[in-house]
Tab-separated table of C-alpha atoms in Angstrom:
chain	number	residue	atom	x	y	z
A	1	UNK	CA	20.861	-16.314	5.215
A	2	UNK	CA	23.134	-16.980	8.180
A	3	UNK	CA	22.975	-14.861	11.308
A	4	UNK	CA	26.474	-13.534	10.566
A	5	UNK	CA	25.489	-12.403	7.083
A	6	UNK	CA	22.330	-10.748	8.401
A	7	UNK	CA	24.344	-8.848	11.001
A	8	UNK	CA	26.629	-7.634	8.193
A	9	UNK	CA	23.626	-6.274	6.316
A	10	UNK	CA	22.250	-4.614	9.430
A	11	UNK	CA	25.624	-2.989	10.074
A	12	UNK	CA	25.849	-1.653	6.514
A	13	UNK	CA	22.230	-0.512	6.598
A	14	UNK	CA	22.902	1.508	9.763
A	15	UNK	CA	26.142	3.021	8.426
A	16	UNK	CA	26.040	6.778	7.856
A	17	UNK	CA	26.779	8.013	4.347
A	18	UNK	CA	25.674	5.123	2.155
A	19	UNK	CA	21.907	4.940	1.682
A	20	UNK	CA	19.767	2.538	-0.394
A	21	UNK	CA	21.094	3.456	-3.849
A	22	UNK	CA	24.767	3.029	-2.967
A	23	UNK	CA	24.120	-0.163	-1.026
A	24	UNK	CA	22.227	-1.524	-4.037
A	25	UNK	CA	25.170	-0.713	-6.307
A	26	UNK	CA	27.573	-2.460	-3.925
A	27	UNK	CA	25.253	-5.472	-3.690
A	28	UNK	CA	25.023	-5.808	-7.476
A	29	UNK	CA	28.823	-5.891	-7.722
A	30	UNK	CA	29.334	-8.092	-4.691
A	31	UNK	CA	26.268	-9.840	-3.189
A	32	UNK	CA	28.144	-10.446	0.070
A	33	UNK	CA	29.222	-6.769	0.283
A	34	UNK	CA	32.842	-7.906	0.510
A	35	UNK	CA	34.456	-4.568	-0.464
A	36	UNK	CA	33.075	-3.046	2.740
A	37	UNK	CA	34.650	-5.716	4.943
A	38	UNK	CA	37.916	-6.751	3.274
A	39	UNK	CA	39.583	-3.336	3.274
A	40	UNK	CA	39.158	-2.766	-0.488
A	41	UNK	CA	38.433	0.944	-0.044
A	42	UNK	CA	39.294	1.953	-3.636
A	43	UNK	CA	36.955	-0.601	-5.183
A	44	UNK	CA	34.150	0.191	-2.738
A	45	UNK	CA	34.540	3.930	-3.416
A	46	UNK	CA	34.404	3.427	-7.192
A	47	UNK	CA	31.262	1.303	-6.994
A	48	UNK	CA	29.497	3.736	-4.650
A	49	UNK	CA	30.638	6.846	-6.501
A	50	UNK	CA	32.425	8.322	-3.484
A	51	UNK	CA	35.934	9.555	-2.800
A	52	UNK	CA	38.294	7.046	-1.181
A	53	UNK	CA	38.619	9.296	1.852
A	54	UNK	CA	34.900	9.434	2.413
A	55	UNK	CA	34.520	5.704	1.874
A	56	UNK	CA	37.301	5.043	4.374
A	57	UNK	CA	35.371	7.043	6.999
A	58	UNK	CA	32.144	5.190	6.206
A	59	UNK	CA	33.819	1.780	6.520
A	60	UNK	CA	35.416	2.816	9.797
A	61	UNK	CA	31.938	3.626	11.107
A	62	UNK	CA	30.409	0.224	10.280
A	63	UNK	CA	29.646	-1.289	13.695
A	64	UNK	CA	28.987	-5.023	13.619
A	65	UNK	CA	28.687	-5.211	17.405
A	66	UNK	CA	25.901	-2.621	17.413
A	67	UNK	CA	24.246	-4.521	14.564
A	68	UNK	CA	24.401	-7.746	16.579
A	69	UNK	CA	22.705	-5.976	19.484
A	70	UNK	CA	20.046	-4.653	17.097
A	71	UNK	CA	19.328	-8.156	15.823
A	72	UNK	CA	19.130	-9.450	19.385
A	73	UNK	CA	16.572	-6.721	20.114
A	74	UNK	CA	14.568	-7.722	17.035
A	75	UNK	CA	14.491	-11.346	18.133
A	76	UNK	CA	13.238	-10.401	21.594
A	77	UNK	CA	10.466	-8.291	20.071
A	78	UNK	CA	9.411	-10.966	17.585
A	79	UNK	CA	10.553	-8.886	14.614
A	80	UNK	CA	12.061	-10.530	11.535
A	81	UNK	CA	14.277	-9.004	8.844
A	82	UNK	CA	14.799	-9.650	5.156
A	83	UNK	CA	17.593	-8.205	3.004
A	84	UNK	CA	18.193	-7.693	-0.695
A	85	UNK	CA	20.253	-10.882	-0.628
A	86	UNK	CA	17.319	-12.982	0.643
A	87	UNK	CA	15.040	-14.982	-1.632
A	88	UNK	CA	12.005	-13.822	0.367
A	89	UNK	CA	12.611	-10.167	-0.484
A	90	UNK	CA	9.543	-8.859	-2.420
A	91	UNK	CA	10.470	-9.135	-6.120
A	92	UNK	CA	8.814	-5.952	-7.425
A	93	UNK	CA	10.323	-3.883	-4.619
A	94	UNK	CA	13.754	-5.228	-5.523
A	95	UNK	CA	13.380	-3.646	-8.980
A	96	UNK	CA	13.001	-0.003	-7.889
A	97	UNK	CA	15.917	2.427	-7.990
A	98	UNK	CA	16.303	2.648	-4.209
A	99	UNK	CA	14.936	-0.504	-2.522
A	100	UNK	CA	15.374	-0.687	1.251
A	101	UNK	CA	18.499	-2.796	1.892
A	102	UNK	CA	16.758	-4.269	4.943
A	103	UNK	CA	13.048	-4.666	5.654
A	104	UNK	CA	12.003	-5.265	9.239
A	105	UNK	CA	8.643	-6.968	9.546
A	106	UNK	CA	6.036	-8.612	11.697
A	107	UNK	CA	3.685	-11.191	10.232
A	108	UNK	CA	3.952	-12.974	6.914
A	109	UNK	CA	5.709	-11.522	3.888
A	110	UNK	CA	3.757	-11.846	0.625
A	111	UNK	CA	4.451	-14.897	-1.489
A	112	UNK	CA	6.355	-14.116	-4.689
A	113	UNK	CA	3.288	-14.882	-6.786
A	114	UNK	CA	1.026	-12.714	-4.613
A	115	UNK	CA	-0.386	-9.787	-6.615
A	116	UNK	CA	-0.492	-6.572	-4.584
A	117	UNK	CA	-2.378	-3.324	-5.180
A	118	UNK	CA	-1.915	-0.138	-3.148
A	119	UNK	CA	-5.051	1.636	-1.947
A	120	UNK	CA	-4.285	5.071	-0.519
A	121	UNK	CA	-6.019	8.323	0.251
A	122	UNK	CA	-6.873	11.094	2.637
A	123	UNK	CA	-6.661	10.831	6.406
A	124	UNK	CA	-9.866	12.900	6.505
A	125	UNK	CA	-11.931	10.501	4.444
A	126	UNK	CA	-15.490	11.397	3.485
A	127	UNK	CA	-18.420	8.976	3.623
A	128	UNK	CA	-18.067	8.600	-0.160
A	129	UNK	CA	-14.362	7.770	0.125
A	130	UNK	CA	-14.955	5.202	2.837
A	131	UNK	CA	-17.729	3.541	0.847
A	132	UNK	CA	-15.584	3.307	-2.300
A	133	UNK	CA	-12.726	1.864	-0.237
A	134	UNK	CA	-15.024	-0.771	1.249
A	135	UNK	CA	-16.177	-1.888	-2.187
A	136	UNK	CA	-12.681	-1.927	-3.687
A	137	UNK	CA	-10.965	-3.650	-0.753
A	138	UNK	CA	-13.680	-6.320	-0.611
A	139	UNK	CA	-13.461	-7.067	-4.345
A	140	UNK	CA	-9.651	-7.140	-4.338
A	141	UNK	CA	-9.665	-9.510	-1.365
A	142	UNK	CA	-12.224	-11.802	-3.005
A	143	UNK	CA	-10.093	-11.865	-6.177
A	144	UNK	CA	-6.964	-12.859	-4.264
A	145	UNK	CA	-5.230	-9.491	-4.634
A	146	UNK	CA	-3.438	-8.197	-1.552
A	147	UNK	CA	-4.093	-4.656	-0.362
A	148	UNK	CA	-1.123	-2.468	0.571
A	149	UNK	CA	-1.433	0.831	2.412
A	150	UNK	CA	0.164	2.921	5.132
A	151	UNK	CA	-1.932	2.219	8.270
A	152	UNK	CA	-2.832	5.913	8.482
A	153	UNK	CA	-6.196	7.246	9.564
A	154	UNK	CA	-8.932	7.510	6.940
A	155	UNK	CA	-8.627	5.627	3.659
A	156	UNK	CA	-5.513	3.622	4.624
A	157	UNK	CA	-7.031	2.114	7.749
A	158	UNK	CA	-10.315	1.489	5.945
A	159	UNK	CA	-8.528	-0.418	3.169
A	160	UNK	CA	-6.639	-2.650	5.612
A	161	UNK	CA	-9.724	-3.282	7.712
A	162	UNK	CA	-12.004	-4.218	4.831
A	163	UNK	CA	-9.408	-6.483	3.243
A	164	UNK	CA	-9.131	-8.376	6.518
A	165	UNK	CA	-12.918	-8.523	6.916
A	166	UNK	CA	-13.121	-10.446	3.654
A	167	UNK	CA	-10.208	-12.760	4.476
A	168	UNK	CA	-7.798	-10.962	2.164
A	169	UNK	CA	-4.075	-10.418	2.565
A	170	UNK	CA	-3.045	-6.924	3.613
A	171	UNK	CA	0.344	-5.328	4.169
A	172	UNK	CA	0.989	-2.070	6.028
A	173	UNK	CA	4.132	-0.026	5.362
A	174	UNK	CA	5.080	1.962	8.455
A	175	UNK	CA	6.811	5.308	8.808
A	176	UNK	CA	8.245	4.247	12.164
A	177	UNK	CA	9.803	1.169	13.718
A	178	UNK	CA	7.895	-2.102	13.269
A	179	UNK	CA	7.247	-2.215	17.015
A	180	UNK	CA	5.707	1.277	17.146
A	181	UNK	CA	1.924	1.585	16.781
A	182	UNK	CA	1.047	4.784	14.947
A	183	UNK	CA	-1.541	6.170	15.096
A	184	UNK	CA	-2.242	4.763	18.563
A	185	UNK	CA	-5.949	4.457	17.712
A	186	UNK	CA	-5.016	1.674	15.282
A	187	UNK	CA	-3.645	-0.578	18.002
A	188	UNK	CA	-6.218	-3.340	17.417
A	189	UNK	CA	-5.814	-3.074	13.633
A	190	UNK	CA	-2.012	-3.238	13.998
A	191	UNK	CA	-2.330	-6.464	15.965
A	192	UNK	CA	-4.718	-8.020	13.469
A	193	UNK	CA	-2.449	-7.175	10.532
A	194	UNK	CA	0.534	-8.655	12.385
A	195	UNK	CA	-1.471	-11.845	12.915
A	196	UNK	CA	-3.073	-12.196	9.473
A	197	UNK	CA	-0.980	-10.047	7.121
A	198	UNK	CA	2.285	-8.151	7.432
A	199	UNK	CA	3.689	-4.942	8.907
A	200	UNK	CA	6.919	-3.774	7.258
A	201	UNK	CA	9.329	-0.913	7.807
A	202	UNK	CA	12.775	0.095	6.642
A	203	UNK	CA	13.286	1.695	10.058
A	204	UNK	CA	14.689	-0.357	12.958
A	205	UNK	CA	12.703	-1.042	16.135
A	206	UNK	CA	12.138	1.968	18.339
A	207	UNK	CA	12.186	4.534	15.512
A	208	UNK	CA	9.544	7.177	16.303
A	209	UNK	CA	7.028	8.360	13.666
A	210	UNK	CA	8.947	11.441	12.555
A	211	UNK	CA	7.241	13.456	9.814
A	212	UNK	CA	10.245	13.058	7.480
A	213	UNK	CA	9.824	9.263	7.510
A	214	UNK	CA	6.434	9.176	5.831
A	215	UNK	CA	7.217	10.604	2.365
A	216	UNK	CA	10.198	8.246	2.226
A	217	UNK	CA	8.146	5.161	3.103
A	218	UNK	CA	5.667	5.931	0.287
A	219	UNK	CA	8.126	4.644	-2.339
A	220	UNK	CA	7.846	1.245	-0.629
A	221	UNK	CA	4.036	1.287	-0.802
A	222	UNK	CA	4.096	1.794	-4.568
A	223	UNK	CA	7.219	-0.316	-5.103
A	224	UNK	CA	5.594	-3.432	-3.677
A	225	UNK	CA	2.588	-3.211	-5.976
A	226	UNK	CA	1.383	-3.554	-9.552
A	227	UNK	CA	-0.385	-0.228	-9.224
A	228	UNK	CA	-1.809	2.431	-6.935
A	229	UNK	CA	-5.483	3.291	-6.449
A	230	UNK	CA	-6.009	6.804	-5.085
A	231	UNK	CA	-9.468	6.986	-3.526
A	232	UNK	CA	-9.422	10.524	-2.157
A	233	UNK	CA	-6.593	13.034	-1.977
A	234	UNK	CA	-5.903	16.739	-1.974
A	235	UNK	CA	-3.584	18.039	-4.697
A	236	UNK	CA	-0.823	18.347	-2.101
A	237	UNK	CA	-0.906	15.215	0.041
A	238	UNK	CA	0.954	12.073	0.999
A	239	UNK	CA	-1.118	10.062	-1.466
A	240	UNK	CA	0.091	12.279	-4.286
A	241	UNK	CA	3.689	11.681	-3.177
A	242	UNK	CA	2.982	7.961	-3.517
A	243	UNK	CA	1.662	8.627	-7.028
A	244	UNK	CA	4.914	10.397	-7.915
A	245	UNK	CA	6.913	7.370	-6.848
A	246	UNK	CA	4.523	5.041	-8.695
A	247	UNK	CA	5.031	6.932	-11.947
A	248	UNK	CA	8.819	6.841	-11.518
A	249	UNK	CA	8.612	3.091	-10.903
A	250	UNK	CA	6.421	2.436	-13.937
A	251	UNK	CA	3.366	1.425	-11.895
A	252	UNK	CA	-0.220	1.938	-13.067
A	253	UNK	CA	-2.074	4.794	-11.357
A	254	UNK	CA	-5.841	4.694	-10.888
A	255	UNK	CA	-7.834	7.615	-9.491
A	256	UNK	CA	-11.379	7.486	-8.176
A	257	UNK	CA	-13.302	10.457	-9.615
A	258	UNK	CA	-15.132	12.627	-7.127
A	259	UNK	CA	-17.269	15.708	-6.771
A	260	UNK	CA	-15.519	18.608	-8.526
A	261	UNK	CA	-16.428	20.895	-5.616
A	262	UNK	CA	-14.891	18.572	-3.005
A	263	UNK	CA	-11.370	19.363	-1.810
A	264	UNK	CA	-11.060	15.700	-0.797
A	265	UNK	CA	-11.281	14.662	-4.468
A	266	UNK	CA	-9.285	17.520	-5.988
A	267	UNK	CA	-6.127	15.430	-6.270
A	268	UNK	CA	-7.942	12.486	-7.871
A	269	UNK	CA	-9.730	14.682	-10.399
A	270	UNK	CA	-6.421	16.399	-11.198
A	271	UNK	CA	-4.772	13.005	-11.796
A	272	UNK	CA	-7.527	11.994	-14.206
A	273	UNK	CA	-7.120	15.303	-16.009
A	274	UNK	CA	-3.399	14.532	-16.329
A	275	UNK	CA	-4.020	11.086	-17.794
A	276	UNK	CA	-4.427	8.718	-14.840
A	277	UNK	CA	-6.912	5.905	-15.362
A	278	UNK	CA	-10.328	6.662	-13.838
A	279	UNK	CA	-11.221	3.962	-11.329
A	280	UNK	CA	-14.859	3.633	-12.333
A	281	UNK	CA	-15.139	-0.070	-11.559
A	282	UNK	CA	-12.951	-2.266	-9.409
A	283	UNK	CA	-13.240	-5.174	-11.838
A	284	UNK	CA	-11.167	-3.324	-14.432
A	285	UNK	CA	-8.333	-3.050	-11.910
A	286	UNK	CA	-8.672	-6.737	-11.106
A	287	UNK	CA	-8.531	-7.647	-14.806
A	288	UNK	CA	-5.428	-5.486	-15.258
A	289	UNK	CA	-3.796	-7.542	-12.502
A	290	UNK	CA	-4.540	-10.748	-14.378
A	291	UNK	CA	-6.952	-11.987	-11.723
A	292	UNK	CA	-10.546	-13.164	-12.003
A	293	UNK	CA	-12.936	-10.262	-11.436
A	294	UNK	CA	-15.914	-10.206	-9.155
A	295	UNK	CA	-19.041	-11.375	-10.970
A	296	UNK	CA	-21.667	-8.591	-10.814
A	297	UNK	CA	-24.437	-11.186	-10.832
A	298	UNK	CA	-23.035	-12.946	-7.790
A	299	UNK	CA	-22.528	-9.583	-6.138
A	300	UNK	CA	-26.159	-8.764	-6.793
A	301	UNK	CA	-27.365	-12.044	-5.324
A	302	UNK	CA	-25.265	-11.367	-2.245
A	303	UNK	CA	-26.638	-7.871	-1.699
A	304	UNK	CA	-28.183	-6.950	1.619
A	305	UNK	CA	-31.944	-6.735	1.653
A	306	UNK	CA	-31.684	-2.945	1.792
A	307	UNK	CA	-29.516	-2.745	-1.331
A	308	UNK	CA	-31.847	-5.152	-3.100
A	309	UNK	CA	-34.797	-2.955	-2.192
A	310	UNK	CA	-33.058	0.143	-3.557
A	311	UNK	CA	-32.090	-1.701	-6.742
A	312	UNK	CA	-35.684	-2.854	-7.253
A	313	UNK	CA	-36.832	0.775	-7.356
A	314	UNK	CA	-34.412	1.780	-10.132
A	315	UNK	CA	-35.417	1.242	-13.754
A	316	UNK	CA	-33.659	1.676	-17.085
A	317	UNK	CA	-34.991	5.196	-17.598
A	318	UNK	CA	-33.571	6.703	-14.440
A	319	UNK	CA	-34.849	7.669	-10.989
A	320	UNK	CA	-33.803	10.822	-9.155
A	321	UNK	CA	-32.034	10.748	-5.823
A	322	UNK	CA	-34.889	12.666	-4.186
A	323	UNK	CA	-37.438	10.192	-5.513
A	324	UNK	CA	-35.395	7.252	-4.255
A	325	UNK	CA	-35.095	8.927	-0.871
A	326	UNK	CA	-38.883	9.292	-0.770
A	327	UNK	CA	-39.507	5.725	-1.952
A	328	UNK	CA	-37.089	4.107	0.480
A	329	UNK	CA	-37.475	6.463	3.420
A	330	UNK	CA	-33.704	6.327	3.952
A	331	UNK	CA	-31.524	9.217	5.189
A	332	UNK	CA	-29.531	10.781	2.354
A	333	UNK	CA	-26.133	9.612	3.630
A	334	UNK	CA	-27.295	5.985	3.967
A	335	UNK	CA	-28.933	5.988	0.539
A	336	UNK	CA	-25.842	7.519	-1.077
A	337	UNK	CA	-23.599	4.842	0.414
A	338	UNK	CA	-25.710	2.055	-1.088
A	339	UNK	CA	-25.918	3.831	-4.452
A	340	UNK	CA	-22.140	4.207	-4.583
A	341	UNK	CA	-21.748	0.498	-3.866
A	342	UNK	CA	-24.258	-0.491	-6.558
A	343	UNK	CA	-22.565	1.831	-9.059
A	344	UNK	CA	-19.076	0.507	-8.350
A	345	UNK	CA	-20.372	-3.040	-8.771
A	346	UNK	CA	-21.643	-2.119	-12.226
A	347	UNK	CA	-25.297	-2.653	-11.339
A	348	UNK	CA	-26.483	0.928	-11.854
A	349	UNK	CA	-25.385	3.985	-13.810
A	350	UNK	CA	-25.252	7.567	-12.558
A	351	UNK	CA	-26.908	10.004	-14.962
A	352	UNK	CA	-26.816	13.812	-15.148
A	353	UNK	CA	-29.115	15.572	-12.732
A	354	UNK	CA	-28.399	13.162	-9.844
A	355	UNK	CA	-30.437	10.376	-11.434
A	356	UNK	CA	-29.689	6.661	-11.370
A	357	UNK	CA	-30.592	4.013	-13.949
A	358	UNK	CA	-30.326	0.241	-14.059
A	359	UNK	CA	-27.281	-0.968	-15.992
A	360	UNK	CA	-28.175	-2.817	-19.193
A	361	UNK	CA	-29.466	-6.307	-18.562
A	362	UNK	CA	-29.234	-6.112	-14.759
A	363	UNK	CA	-31.998	-7.937	-12.946
A	364	UNK	CA	-32.882	-7.992	-9.279
């Protein structure tokens, strides 16, 4: 796309009164958005579903000079932009009802064949939620599936971090300008994603992290992906807003089951009750994406010595948590983290009464 065409898109994107749905309609009728620039007010109004008078005011407000200055600012900041008319625009995102006309980004956009999965959840993640996220993000990365999230505290940051740790591709969708680090505590993570993955936003540089931006950006998180994995979430939360968008967009929704007495898992348990797929094992998600799943045997051979020791003390009949704690001498929180990992890898089964048994045929 030429610089002139990009400036046109930036000008239209910044125009008041259009919005993603109307711009999409205009683009489908005229990929170069000609009705907005050749004075064809009647045609533009009909396509956008607006009165000619209102469309005339919108066209009068399109400021190409301001758009040129915006693009100059982007170039100085090292920020790129991709529009609906560009071949590099993410293909699944293009299919939603209201795709961002322009995506500003830092880093490397996903290849068209790159499979992406959203991993989202509570900002106040529990130890259980963090452990599940570690296991899922690692397995997705090892299977070549990119992890998408929102760079928020808690589950989001954990998902990005663990994907990067295992040399996976990760993409963060921001609720502010692509040059704004939010939360500020994720400054180092922001830089690493910019270097090894991608940071994207529909908001131009300098846009502050206003609360109204975040629900809106969630449609992009789900729109980029084959599905959404909710690790932990309250019934009313940003993650649940993402789920709503995912369902509208025809994406698969997976929910990690949690303790029924935990508020952090109330949203996930509610989703399962309503028909969402329980995320009991990451390999099922990987298979659904058409990728090669993690081999439990290879996972077992790559276990830390501590996990191997725990696994060696579990038989096919079942061992209680208290007994394992006594046998290993580990603090409860440490032991639970390893048990969650072993369970998610399909190596052990959780039985009633807080007992754990070796999965059929699993050997140390």
